[in-house]
């Protein structure tokens, strides 16, 4: 008796092309693409309804990109540190050190010297944090807060030593201007030649003009450090998730005892991660110095803490923290461009909260759904009744948005398991 066998031929799936794969395929890339499309549609609707053209103007997007860079760099610094298991509350202090190093080196050796000086001073703050937490086992939060306090004092002390005869004005609270400005670039085709994007943006067409304003804002006159910061986002992902070094570093933040048993030099990896963290935070300080062309006391304005918030909002992932930094940069840039346009954010907020309410209802979380719907109604009422917000509230808008986003994004966060824990070989 012979058994009949049937064979099936597996035909290869037809190639769909990169755009089709992006939109129809699975994974984070498709979700990110649809989120971007949805946000642009939503912002375009809000711009059309409110009549606030500053919402999607190229100048607003250009300013948003500029202001998002220092926050994103600080968040990337926190990413490396916390993925290795070291909580870095001291990002603000390391940014402060970076601003002073950039200002001091920049007026002597130009913009390239400012970058080197800022990174080195920020890395020095990271080294201090690593010595305290990794070697001596100091609580990570205590060490970070101490660095934030020390950084301000150290910077003032150094300024009184170096800038006591500052002839440029400002006394010891600021440095002389940088001896050279960093170069800037424009993307070929989109930004060179006839201003086609500017013409489209001025026509106020639904979605088309908004996309044109976005493209023009992020491709014209982009500084060299902005390009570096943008490239560091995918580079950080590749380093941390696609290299052996990144695997070892993340293992130290998930289970340092297991990593140690497999031959990973846990202490050394933590030191390297915190040094990189301090250097990136210092580079964020350099970005602030490039904007003002000088170092000025109090220049960071809490952006290190906002960077930490962006890191948490991004769920300790490069793409997520970049989105968080972009959100804060957009809100900050908008309030600088137009006080009345900030009111239009209330309509945008109302729609987003309504979406949250619907999602929470589908998930069966009725209390959260009711709260989100209630805040959405309040935001809508505010948009309809408020003509112009007071100046104090307008300047605080980015911080309010950061707090709101963190509260909405805190449902599915997953920090590294050993983040913040003091590791001692043989004790675990």
PDB file of N, CA and C in Angstrom, residues 247-248 251-252 255-266 269 423 425:
ATOM      1  N   UNK A 247      24.029  45.297  23.562  1.00  0.00           N
ATOM      2  CA  UNK A 247      23.429  44.173  24.273  1.00  0.00           C
ATOM      3  C   UNK A 247      24.010  44.045  25.676  1.00  0.00           C
ATOM      4  N   UNK A 248      25.318  44.187  25.784  1.00  0.00           N
ATOM      5  CA  UNK A 248      25.961  44.098  27.097  1.00  0.00           C
ATOM      6  C   UNK A 248      25.517  45.249  27.996  1.00  0.00           C
ATOM      7  N   UNK A 251      22.020  44.673  29.154  1.00  0.00           N
ATOM      8  CA  UNK A 251      21.994  43.572  30.121  1.00  0.00           C
ATOM      9  C   UNK A 251      22.343  44.070  31.514  1.00  0.00           C
ATOM     10  N   UNK A 252      23.233  45.057  31.599  1.00  0.00           N
ATOM     11  CA  UNK A 252      23.596  45.619  32.898  1.00  0.00           C
ATOM     12  C   UNK A 252      22.419  46.345  33.535  1.00  0.00           C
ATOM     13  N   UNK A 255      19.618  42.843  34.206  1.00  0.00           N
ATOM     14  CA  UNK A 255      20.024  41.858  35.214  1.00  0.00           C
ATOM     15  C   UNK A 255      21.545  41.856  35.315  1.00  0.00           C
ATOM     16  N   UNK A 256      22.118  42.773  36.090  1.00  0.00           N
ATOM     17  CA  UNK A 256      23.577  42.878  36.142  1.00  0.00           C
ATOM     18  C   UNK A 256      24.258  41.624  36.687  1.00  0.00           C
ATOM     19  N   UNK A 257      23.606  40.915  37.596  1.00  0.00           N
ATOM     20  CA  UNK A 257      24.213  39.693  38.132  1.00  0.00           C
ATOM     21  C   UNK A 257      24.365  38.639  37.048  1.00  0.00           C
ATOM     22  N   UNK A 258      23.322  38.452  36.226  1.00  0.00           N
ATOM     23  CA  UNK A 258      23.410  37.485  35.131  1.00  0.00           C
ATOM     24  C   UNK A 258      24.447  37.923  34.110  1.00  0.00           C
ATOM     25  N   UNK A 259      24.481  39.220  33.817  1.00  0.00           N
ATOM     26  CA  UNK A 259      25.484  39.723  32.875  1.00  0.00           C
ATOM     27  C   UNK A 259      26.888  39.495  33.404  1.00  0.00           C
ATOM     28  N   UNK A 260      27.086  39.715  34.685  1.00  0.00           N
ATOM     29  CA  UNK A 260      28.400  39.502  35.306  1.00  0.00           C
ATOM     30  C   UNK A 260      28.807  38.044  35.230  1.00  0.00           C
ATOM     31  N   UNK A 261      27.857  37.143  35.416  1.00  0.00           N
ATOM     32  CA  UNK A 261      28.170  35.708  35.360  1.00  0.00           C
ATOM     33  C   UNK A 261      28.556  35.259  33.956  1.00  0.00           C
ATOM     34  N   UNK A 262      28.160  36.033  32.946  1.00  0.00           N
ATOM     35  CA  UNK A 262      28.505  35.701  31.564  1.00  0.00           C
ATOM     36  C   UNK A 262      29.759  36.423  31.087  1.00  0.00           C
ATOM     37  N   UNK A 263      30.428  37.101  31.991  1.00  0.00           N
ATOM     38  CA  UNK A 263      31.686  37.741  31.646  1.00  0.00           C
ATOM     39  C   UNK A 263      31.591  39.190  31.233  1.00  0.00           C
ATOM     40  N   UNK A 264      30.427  39.804  31.365  1.00  0.00           N
ATOM     41  CA  UNK A 264      30.277  41.218  31.019  1.00  0.00           C
ATOM     42  C   UNK A 264      30.878  42.066  32.138  1.00  0.00           C
ATOM     43  N   UNK A 265      31.781  42.991  31.824  1.00  0.00           N
ATOM     44  CA  UNK A 265      32.351  43.871  32.862  1.00  0.00           C
ATOM     45  C   UNK A 265      31.333  44.923  33.285  1.00  0.00           C
ATOM     46  N   UNK A 266      30.498  44.593  34.253  1.00  0.00           N
ATOM     47  CA  UNK A 266      29.349  45.424  34.600  1.00  0.00           C
ATOM     48  C   UNK A 266      29.774  46.820  35.034  1.00  0.00           C
ATOM     49  N   UNK A 269      31.008  48.859  32.085  1.00  0.00           N
ATOM     50  CA  UNK A 269      29.931  49.242  31.183  1.00  0.00           C
ATOM     51  C   UNK A 269      29.093  50.380  31.770  1.00  0.00           C
ATOM     52  N   UNK A 423      24.338  47.970  42.470  1.00  0.00           N
ATOM     53  CA  UNK A 423      24.814  46.606  42.214  1.00  0.00           C
ATOM     54  C   UNK A 423      26.156  46.389  42.908  1.00  0.00           C
ATOM     55  N   UNK A 425      28.817  43.075  43.326  1.00  0.00           N
ATOM     56  CA  UNK A 425      29.122  41.711  42.888  1.00  0.00           C
ATOM     57  C   UNK A 425      29.053  40.736  44.063  1.00  0.00           C
TER      58      UNK A 425
END
